[in-house]
Coordinates of C-alpha atoms in Angstrom, one line a residue:
M1 CA 3.5 -4.6 10.4
T2 CA 7.0 -3.4 11.5
K3 CA 9.8 -4.4 9.2
I4 CA 11.4 -7.4 10.8
N5 CA 12.1 -11.0 9.8
K6 CA 8.6 -12.4 9.8
L7 CA 9.7 -16.0 10.6
K8 CA 11.7 -14.8 13.6
W9 CA 8.7 -12.7 14.6
V10 CA 6.3 -15.7 14.5
V11 CA 8.6 -18.1 16.3
A12 CA 9.4 -15.6 19.0
I13 CA 5.8 -14.6 19.7
A14 CA 4.7 -18.2 19.8
A15 CA 7.4 -18.8 22.4
A16 CA 6.3 -15.8 24.4
F17 CA 2.9 -17.3 24.8
F18 CA 4.5 -19.7 27.4
V19 CA 6.6 -17.1 29.2
G20 CA 5.5 -16.9 32.9
I21 CA 4.9 -13.2 33.2
T22 CA 2.2 -11.9 35.5
F23 CA -0.7 -10.5 33.4
N24 CA -2.8 -7.6 34.7
S25 CA -6.3 -9.0 34.4
K26 CA -7.9 -5.7 35.4
V27 CA -6.9 -4.0 32.2
S28 CA -10.0 -2.7 30.3
A29 CA -10.5 -1.3 26.8
A30 CA -10.0 2.2 28.3
T31 CA -6.9 1.4 30.3
V32 CA -3.3 1.2 29.1
N33 CA -1.3 -1.8 30.4
N34 CA 2.3 -0.6 31.0
D35 CA 3.7 -4.1 32.0
Y36 CA 5.8 -4.2 28.8
A37 CA 6.7 -0.5 28.3
L38 CA 10.3 0.3 27.6
S39 CA 12.1 2.2 30.3
S40 CA 13.4 5.7 29.9
S41 CA 16.8 4.4 29.0
Q42 CA 15.4 2.2 26.2
G43 CA 14.2 3.0 22.7
S44 CA 14.9 6.1 20.7
S45 CA 15.6 9.4 22.5
L46 CA 14.6 11.4 19.5
R47 CA 11.4 13.5 19.6
T48 CA 9.0 13.4 16.8
N49 CA 7.3 15.9 14.6
N50 CA 3.5 15.7 15.1
N51 CA 2.3 15.1 11.6
V52 CA 0.9 11.5 11.3
I53 CA -0.5 8.7 13.4
V54 CA 0.5 5.3 11.8
A55 CA -2.0 2.4 11.7
H56 CA -0.4 -1.1 11.6
A57 CA -1.5 -4.7 11.8
T58 CA 0.9 -7.4 13.1
A59 CA 0.6 -9.8 10.2
V60 CA 0.7 -12.7 12.7
Y61 CA -2.2 -14.4 14.5
A62 CA -1.0 -14.2 18.1
P63 CA -2.1 -12.5 21.3
A64 CA -1.4 -8.8 21.5
R65 CA 0.3 -9.5 24.9
N66 CA 2.8 -11.7 23.1
V67 CA 3.6 -9.0 20.6
A68 CA 4.2 -6.5 23.3
I69 CA 6.4 -8.9 25.2
Y70 CA 8.4 -9.6 22.1
E71 CA 8.9 -5.9 21.2
N72 CA 9.9 -5.1 24.8
R73 CA 12.5 -7.9 24.8
E74 CA 13.9 -7.6 21.3
W75 CA 13.6 -3.9 20.4
S76 CA 17.3 -3.4 20.2
N77 CA 18.0 -6.6 18.2
T78 CA 15.2 -6.2 15.7
T79 CA 15.2 -2.3 15.7
A80 CA 11.4 -2.6 15.6
Y81 CA 8.7 -1.5 18.0
V82 CA 5.7 0.8 18.2
Q83 CA 4.1 2.8 21.0
Y84 CA 0.9 0.6 21.4
V85 CA -0.3 -2.8 20.6
V86 CA -4.1 -3.4 20.7
G87 CA -5.8 -6.8 20.9
D88 CA -6.9 -9.6 23.3
G89 CA -10.5 -8.3 23.3
G90 CA -9.9 -4.5 23.3
K91 CA -6.8 -4.2 25.5
I92 CA -4.0 -1.7 25.0
Y93 CA -0.4 -2.5 25.7
R94 CA 2.2 0.3 25.8
V95 CA 5.7 -0.4 24.5
G96 CA 7.3 2.8 23.2
A97 CA 6.9 6.3 24.6
E98 CA 4.5 8.8 22.9
G99 CA 6.2 11.7 21.3
Y100 CA 9.4 9.8 20.8
Q101 CA 10.4 8.0 17.6
A102 CA 9.4 4.4 17.4
W103 CA 10.8 2.1 14.8
G104 CA 7.8 0.9 12.9
A105 CA 7.6 2.2 9.3
G106 CA 10.9 3.7 8.1
S107 CA 12.8 6.9 8.9
W108 CA 10.2 9.5 7.6
A109 CA 7.2 7.9 9.3
N110 CA 9.2 7.3 12.5
A111 CA 10.3 10.9 12.6
N112 CA 6.8 12.3 12.0
A113 CA 4.6 10.0 14.1
P114 CA 4.2 10.6 17.8
V115 CA 2.1 7.5 18.0
Q116 CA 2.2 4.2 16.0
I117 CA -0.3 1.5 16.8
E118 CA -0.3 -2.3 16.0
L119 CA -3.6 -4.2 15.8
A120 CA -3.1 -7.8 16.8
Q121 CA -4.8 -10.4 14.6
T122 CA -7.4 -12.9 15.6
Y123 CA -9.8 -15.2 13.8
D124 CA -12.5 -14.6 16.4
Q125 CA -15.0 -12.1 15.1
A126 CA -16.3 -11.1 18.5
E127 CA -12.8 -10.5 19.8
F128 CA -12.0 -8.6 16.6
R129 CA -14.9 -6.3 17.1
K130 CA -13.7 -5.3 20.6
D131 CA -10.1 -4.8 19.3
Y132 CA -11.3 -2.8 16.3
V133 CA -13.4 -0.3 18.4
T134 CA -10.4 0.2 20.7
Y135 CA -8.0 0.5 17.8
V136 CA -10.1 3.1 16.0
N137 CA -10.7 5.2 19.1
L138 CA -7.0 5.1 20.0
L139 CA -6.0 6.2 16.5
R140 CA -8.6 9.0 16.6
S141 CA -7.8 10.2 20.2
S142 CA -4.1 10.2 19.5
A143 CA -4.6 12.3 16.4
I144 CA -6.7 14.8 18.3
K145 CA -4.2 14.9 21.1
Y146 CA -1.4 16.0 18.8
G147 CA -3.5 18.3 16.6
I148 CA -3.4 15.9 13.7
P149 CA -6.3 15.5 11.3
T150 CA -8.4 12.4 11.7
T151 CA -8.6 11.8 8.0
V152 CA -7.2 8.4 6.8
D153 CA -4.8 8.1 3.9
S154 CA -5.7 11.5 2.3
G155 CA -3.4 13.1 -0.2
A156 CA -2.1 15.5 2.5
W157 CA 1.1 14.7 4.4
R158 CA -0.7 15.0 7.7
G159 CA -3.4 12.7 9.2
V160 CA -3.9 9.1 10.1
K161 CA -1.8 7.0 7.7
S162 CA -1.9 3.2 7.1
H163 CA 1.4 1.4 6.6
L164 CA 0.2 0.9 3.0
W165 CA 0.1 4.7 2.5
I166 CA 3.6 5.0 3.8
T167 CA 4.7 2.3 1.4
N168 CA 3.0 4.0 -1.6
H169 CA 4.1 7.5 -0.8
V170 CA 7.4 7.2 1.0
W171 CA 9.1 3.9 1.4
G172 CA 8.6 0.2 2.2
D173 CA 6.8 -2.9 1.0
H174 CA 4.1 -3.4 3.7
T175 CA 0.3 -3.1 3.0
D176 CA -1.2 -3.4 6.4
P177 CA -3.7 -3.0 8.0
Y178 CA -6.1 -3.4 5.1
G179 CA -5.7 -7.1 4.3
Y180 CA -6.5 -8.0 7.9
L181 CA -9.4 -5.6 8.2
A182 CA -10.9 -6.9 5.0
S183 CA -10.8 -10.5 6.4
H184 CA -13.3 -9.2 9.0
G185 CA -15.4 -7.3 6.5
I186 CA -14.0 -3.8 7.1
T187 CA -13.3 -1.8 3.9
K188 CA -11.0 1.1 3.5
A189 CA -14.0 3.4 3.3
Q190 CA -15.5 2.1 6.5
F191 CA -12.2 2.3 8.3
A192 CA -11.7 5.9 7.2
H193 CA -15.3 6.8 8.3
D194 CA -14.8 5.1 11.7
V195 CA -11.6 6.9 12.5
K196 CA -13.1 10.2 11.5
Y197 CA -16.1 9.8 13.8
G198 CA -15.1 7.2 16.4
F199 CA -17.2 4.9 18.5
S200 CA -19.2 5.5 21.6
S201 CA -18.5 3.8 24.9
S202 CA -21.0 1.1 23.9
G203 CA -19.1 0.4 20.7
N204 CA -21.7 1.9 18.4
N205 CA -20.9 4.3 15.5
V206 CA -21.2 7.9 16.5
N207 CA -22.1 8.8 13.0
P208 CA -23.3 5.8 11.0
T209 CA -22.4 5.7 7.3
P210 CA -25.2 7.4 5.3
T211 CA -26.8 5.6 2.4
P212 CA -25.3 7.2 -0.7
T213 CA -27.6 9.1 -3.1
P214 CA -27.7 7.5 -6.5
K215 CA -25.9 9.5 -9.2
P216 CA -27.9 10.4 -12.3
S217 CA -27.1 8.3 -15.3
K218 CA -24.9 9.7 -18.0
P219 CA -24.5 8.8 -21.7
T220 CA -21.8 6.1 -21.9
N221 CA -19.3 4.8 -24.4
K222 CA -18.7 1.5 -22.7
K223 CA -16.8 -1.2 -24.5
A224 CA -17.0 -4.9 -23.6
V225 CA -13.7 -5.9 -22.1
H226 CA -12.7 -9.5 -21.5
V227 CA -9.8 -10.7 -19.5
T228 CA -8.0 -14.0 -19.9
Y229 CA -5.8 -15.3 -17.2
A230 CA -4.1 -18.5 -15.9
L231 CA -2.1 -19.7 -12.9
H232 CA 0.8 -22.1 -13.0
Q233 CA 0.5 -24.9 -10.4
K234 CA 3.7 -25.0 -8.3
G235 CA 5.8 -28.0 -9.3
K236 CA 3.4 -29.0 -12.1
K237 CA 2.2 -27.1 -15.1
W238 CA 0.2 -24.2 -16.5
L239 CA -3.5 -24.6 -15.8
N240 CA -6.1 -23.9 -18.5
P241 CA -6.8 -20.2 -19.0
V242 CA -10.0 -18.7 -17.7
K243 CA -12.0 -15.9 -19.4
D244 CA -13.7 -13.4 -17.0
F245 CA -15.4 -15.4 -14.3
S246 CA -18.4 -17.6 -13.7
S247 CA -19.6 -20.2 -11.2
G248 CA -18.2 -23.6 -10.8
S249 CA -14.7 -25.0 -11.3
N250 CA -14.3 -23.0 -14.6
G251 CA -15.0 -19.7 -12.9
F252 CA -11.6 -19.1 -11.5
A253 CA -7.9 -19.7 -12.2
G254 CA -6.1 -22.1 -9.9
V255 CA -6.6 -25.4 -8.0
P256 CA -8.2 -25.3 -4.6
N257 CA -5.9 -26.2 -1.7
S258 CA -2.9 -26.0 -4.1
T259 CA 0.0 -23.5 -4.4
H260 CA 0.9 -21.5 -7.5
D261 CA 4.0 -19.8 -8.6
M262 CA 3.3 -17.9 -11.9
L263 CA 0.4 -15.9 -13.4
Y264 CA -0.4 -14.2 -16.7
I265 CA -3.2 -11.8 -17.5
K266 CA -4.3 -10.3 -20.8
V267 CA -7.2 -8.2 -22.0
N268 CA -8.8 -7.9 -25.4
H269 CA -9.2 -4.1 -25.2
G270 CA -7.3 -1.4 -23.3
S271 CA -4.3 -2.5 -21.3
I272 CA -3.5 -4.1 -17.9
K273 CA -0.5 -4.3 -15.7
Y274 CA -0.1 -6.8 -12.9
R275 CA 2.3 -8.1 -10.3
V276 CA 2.4 -10.8 -7.6
H277 CA 3.7 -11.0 -4.0
T278 CA 5.5 -14.2 -3.1
K279 CA 6.3 -15.6 0.3
E280 CA 10.0 -15.7 -0.6
D281 CA 10.5 -12.4 -2.4
G282 CA 7.8 -9.9 -1.4
W283 CA 6.3 -7.8 -4.2
L284 CA 7.8 -8.5 -7.6
P285 CA 8.0 -5.9 -10.5
W286 CA 4.9 -5.0 -12.6
V287 CA 4.3 -7.0 -15.8
K288 CA 2.6 -5.6 -18.9
K289 CA 2.8 -8.5 -21.2
A290 CA 1.1 -12.0 -21.2
N291 CA 3.2 -14.9 -22.6
K292 CA 3.5 -18.0 -20.5
N293 CA 6.5 -19.0 -22.6
D294 CA 8.4 -15.8 -21.5
T295 CA 9.0 -16.3 -17.8
V296 CA 11.0 -13.1 -17.6
N297 CA 8.7 -10.5 -19.2
G298 CA 5.5 -12.3 -20.0
V299 CA 4.4 -13.6 -16.6
A300 CA 4.4 -12.5 -13.0
G301 CA 6.1 -14.7 -10.5
I302 CA 9.2 -16.9 -10.1
K303 CA 9.0 -20.6 -10.7
G304 CA 9.0 -22.5 -7.4
H305 CA 8.1 -19.4 -5.3
T306 CA 4.7 -19.3 -3.7
I307 CA 2.2 -16.6 -4.7
D308 CA 0.3 -15.1 -1.8
G309 CA -0.8 -11.7 -3.2
V310 CA -1.9 -10.3 -6.6
Q311 CA -2.3 -6.7 -7.7
M312 CA -3.4 -5.3 -11.0
Y313 CA -4.4 -2.0 -12.8
Y314 CA -6.5 -1.7 -15.9
T315 CA -6.2 1.4 -18.1
T316 CA -9.3 2.5 -20.1
P317 CA -8.7 3.9 -23.5
S318 CA -9.3 7.7 -23.8
G319 CA -12.9 8.7 -24.5
E320 CA -14.5 5.5 -23.2
T321 CA -16.5 4.8 -20.0
Y322 CA -14.0 4.3 -17.2
Q323 CA -13.6 0.7 -16.3
Q324 CA -11.5 -1.1 -13.7
A325 CA -10.1 -4.6 -12.9
Y326 CA -12.3 -6.1 -10.2
Y327 CA -10.7 -9.2 -8.6
R328 CA -10.7 -11.5 -5.6
S329 CA -9.0 -14.6 -4.3
Q330 CA -9.1 -17.4 -1.8
T331 CA -6.2 -18.9 0.2
T332 CA -5.4 -22.5 1.2
Q333 CA -5.9 -21.6 4.8
R334 CA -9.5 -20.2 4.9
A335 CA -12.9 -20.8 3.2
N336 CA -14.7 -18.3 1.0
Y337 CA -13.3 -15.4 -1.1
L338 CA -11.6 -12.5 0.5
G339 CA -12.7 -8.9 -0.1
T340 CA -13.1 -7.6 -3.6
C341 CA -10.3 -5.5 -5.0
A342 CA -10.5 -2.7 -7.5
D343 CA -7.3 -1.9 -9.4
N344 CA -4.3 -1.1 -7.2
G345 CA -6.0 0.3 -4.1
T346 CA -6.9 3.8 -5.3
V347 CA -10.6 3.0 -5.2
A348 CA -12.4 3.8 -1.9
G349 CA -14.3 0.9 -0.4
Y350 CA -12.2 -1.9 -2.1
D351 CA -9.1 -3.7 -1.1
S352 CA -5.8 -2.9 -2.7
F353 CA -4.6 -6.4 -3.5
A354 CA -5.9 -9.9 -3.6
G355 CA -4.7 -12.4 -1.1
M356 CA -3.5 -12.7 2.5
L357 CA 0.2 -12.4 2.8
G358 CA 1.7 -15.5 4.2
E359 CA -1.1 -17.7 3.0
P360 CA -0.8 -19.4 -0.4
L361 CA -3.3 -18.1 -3.0
D362 CA -5.2 -21.0 -4.4
R363 CA -7.8 -19.4 -6.7
L364 CA -8.3 -16.1 -8.5
Q365 CA -11.3 -14.4 -10.2
I366 CA -11.1 -11.3 -12.4
H367 CA -13.4 -9.2 -14.5
I368 CA -13.2 -5.7 -16.2
N369 CA -16.2 -3.5 -15.8
D370 CA -17.4 -0.1 -14.5
S371 CA -18.7 -1.8 -11.3
S372 CA -18.2 -5.0 -9.4
K373 CA -20.2 -8.0 -10.5
Y374 CA -19.4 -10.1 -7.5

């Protein structure tokens, strides 16, 4: 997601839905629609280094066409646009010019990315599938075109990079596109695999993910670790703490269809740090203590501010079997739990934070183990 005022973005794109601009109905998944491309006198005139291709998601559920219209119209006011927007059932809309700096992820990314691509968000699974295949193939083909590795979020400073990777390694506070991909069942590992190998013209995986070979068992020194946690219901009180997770109403922290503003987490062995994202403030600082009476250092969150994301990291004591915090959440705006998270996003195949930014988090489950029990 490009760094602009999100409220302004949502309102403007919603308005664009009603703008009477002729739409090219003949655009296919393999054709680029140039109706909303910036002219040669618009956008940045600076050339890029060809080191990374940046993968974004828009963070707003609106047609890709609307996003392209908005970026074309407001690029100079918001100082935010990318080269391509993908969506509307696999269509590609051009905004910025390839090889010239876009304004999508901060100065380093903009200077090193000849192509940045936004994935428009939809609730429709069939539409998402078409969008995803086009998005993956455009990321892959762009990387190949500019001699850039097709590896996703590797430790190298060249390759296909998510906005989350840019945030973690360079600058920023965005975590896309993983939260949106996870809402449609795509893990980080699957995304990396798909970009590496691409899809055929029929939309099938060129190289399906192989079934992993089970690793031989090793002697362990595994300790039982229990986690206790509680959410504070916004405008009301602290809810009863939950230990680990189970089924039923006692199996999670929070109140369904309610908003929450503070969280504390503690473990009986090892150590854990955690932080929350609020709609008003973004990501807040990490917290290492757990004391609901100390709202400065003992809890994550700000009273009255709505939590929409949670991230945590468990540290295993030296010499013990490595264990992690596995956690997941629901929001007030959708049914069922979102994808499972493992620590802070360093674990392949798991999400990097719980929640869907912009949607209040209404329940949370956590356990500490050497594998997920969900």
